[in-house]
């Protein structure tokens, strides 16, 4: 059976890095690619950043590879995460040999709750002066995340939260995650999200896997991106019960879009996560190794100090696949 | 008229670093110090972490110097910020010559909204499965913060927020702050709080003053602490309309408490902010210079690689006051 992979390039460098990743996927497997549209350009044309057709395709696909959207990012990616009922956003932040990193010791995976927190989005304008947002935390979502974390990191993980202030909501999050871990015999360490921000700078080695609420995961993974040399290298996976959506953590990079010089590494690493998720463990590992070898030995795009094109880098990665 | 300064040592190293700062204040001015209690030890004795008497003293003082509280930190510091009706938490994060810093170029001041956001604390347990927190943003609080920011940074500032997701609440925050800045002819640049986390690692030079909602200020200032070498050096000021409360950003450091080896710099720098706030500009500058000279030339406490005691460092700072 040929798996169906929906491909949503989106805007800006999405149009360059997603085709690069498709080239790599094509080189290692036999997939059916279905293109779908989303983002600023579609909104310009149709008034809607995320056509229903794209939503439906993503919801039904075996997996989706997404690039980036511009101003409409939130209008596109939040519903698409929902389309795959994604309860966890897996975000590895790893420094690579050959890439300048503020903290080369960094190798942390964030398991970000992907459905609630402030992202549940109930906001009200209560008066001329006052607006509110209802932050939502459920035991069920926290437990689902924790089950995943126990499988992912049986050797133990950190739980980041701000339960000293958000006692009821982050307290529920923390207690639910810790309870599931205990049932599964998995060790956990708690860390306040503000303290994490300091400590990951001072001692990144101490963190391997960090389970966090939605916004905490957003900010802390971007912080880790700063420690490994920028967003250009971070892949991510939005995992749902039946399928999943993979995307680089970076945006559309309008300053370099259209020039063919974007770094495709984050998207190709996202494709490696996609392969592993579909059960192609060996192919996923091969792609990851080829990306790492290319980061170490070149060719490199301008963001990493080189002058290679997106195509050059992609060709080098394909060459290095065994 | 002798100003009345309330002194709340709190727990752990608060009992060492606050007396150090009082010694320095005594050396530059004529203040009346009134001691008040708060923290874990008081709760142990009386059942209450923050006695009403302390709250009232802080509310009425010209200024308060606070150390740190242990497990009861949130029960103590959040009401005390409220006691002075503090609408802004000023948090400078600066790397100092002589101190190992991940990013020696860092010199950022956070102006953190200090009354609302998720800290307004309305939480509900709606069902066995579901808890909510009501995040509050008002135009009035955002404008008050912005007026302060325009005075503080007439050359312009950044506004950090997550208005792409929290459209109504952080949208209100952003729009209110930007509108006040425009009225005052002050430039602003917007930055998403997650993007800030990456960019401050990659290029701290680009940020001078950053205005942010409450939790964003909490996490991003702790991140900046990681870039300048740890929490041990960060002072802060909780400014209200009539008075103010000053505190180091660090906690009680239970691992070294009681040994007389805590670094008093953050608290003494907080005392310098107190002096400036009370109008003792020259004295404040002298204290800051003396702390900086001591950080550069020693003696240094163990956290900075030295073996001096809190008293040694304090004496050296007093010696260097001109
Ligand atoms: C674009 C935005 C809605 C999104 C988020 O906040 O999740 C982005 O920052 C991310 O982390 O993928
Ligand atoms: C102790 C805690 C309530 C406090 C906060 O979140 O404001 C602390 O982290 C700080 O930043 O001063």
PDB file of C-alpha atoms and ligand atoms in Angstrom, chain A residues 73-74 77-78 81 91 112 119 218, chain B residues 162 164-165 194, ligand 1:
ATOM      1  CA  UNK A  73       0.540  31.330  10.288  1.00  0.00           C
ATOM      2  CA  UNK A  74      -1.787  30.985  13.249  1.00  0.00           C
ATOM      3  CA  UNK A  77      -1.167  25.856  11.553  1.00  0.00           C
ATOM      4  CA  UNK A  78      -3.471  25.831  14.572  1.00  0.00           C
ATOM      5  CA  UNK A  81      -2.806  20.646  14.159  1.00  0.00           C
ATOM      6  CA  UNK A  91      10.313  19.377  19.068  1.00  0.00           C
ATOM      7  CA  UNK A 112       4.540  20.198  23.933  1.00  0.00           C
ATOM      8  CA  UNK A 119      -4.284  28.143  22.647  1.00  0.00           C
ATOM      9  CA  UNK A 218       6.328  27.237  22.242  1.00  0.00           C
TER      10      UNK A 218
ATOM     11  CA  UNK B 162       1.882  36.629  21.690  1.00  0.00           C
ATOM     12  CA  UNK B 164      -0.897  36.099  16.991  1.00  0.00           C
ATOM     13  CA  UNK B 165      -2.507  33.563  19.320  1.00  0.00           C
ATOM     14  CA  UNK B 194       8.763  33.040  21.223  1.00  0.00           C
TER      15      UNK B 194
HETATM   16  C1  LIG C   1       2.506  30.532  14.364  1.00  0.00           C
HETATM   17  C2  LIG C   1       2.167  30.203  15.795  1.00  0.00           C
HETATM   18  C3  LIG C   1       0.677  30.082  15.961  1.00  0.00           C
HETATM   19  C4  LIG C   1       2.900  28.952  16.275  1.00  0.00           C
HETATM   20  C5  LIG C   1       2.580  28.632  17.725  1.00  0.00           C
HETATM   21  O1  LIG C   1       2.509  29.526  18.566  1.00  0.00           O
HETATM   22  O2  LIG C   1       2.421  27.434  18.018  1.00  0.00           O
HETATM   23  C6  LIG C   1       4.424  28.986  16.139  1.00  0.00           C
HETATM   24  O3  LIG C   1       4.994  29.921  16.994  1.00  0.00           O
HETATM   25  C7  LIG C   1       4.960  27.621  16.449  1.00  0.00           C
HETATM   26  O4  LIG C   1       5.574  27.432  17.502  1.00  0.00           O
HETATM   27  O5  LIG C   1       4.752  26.713  15.632  1.00  0.00           O
END
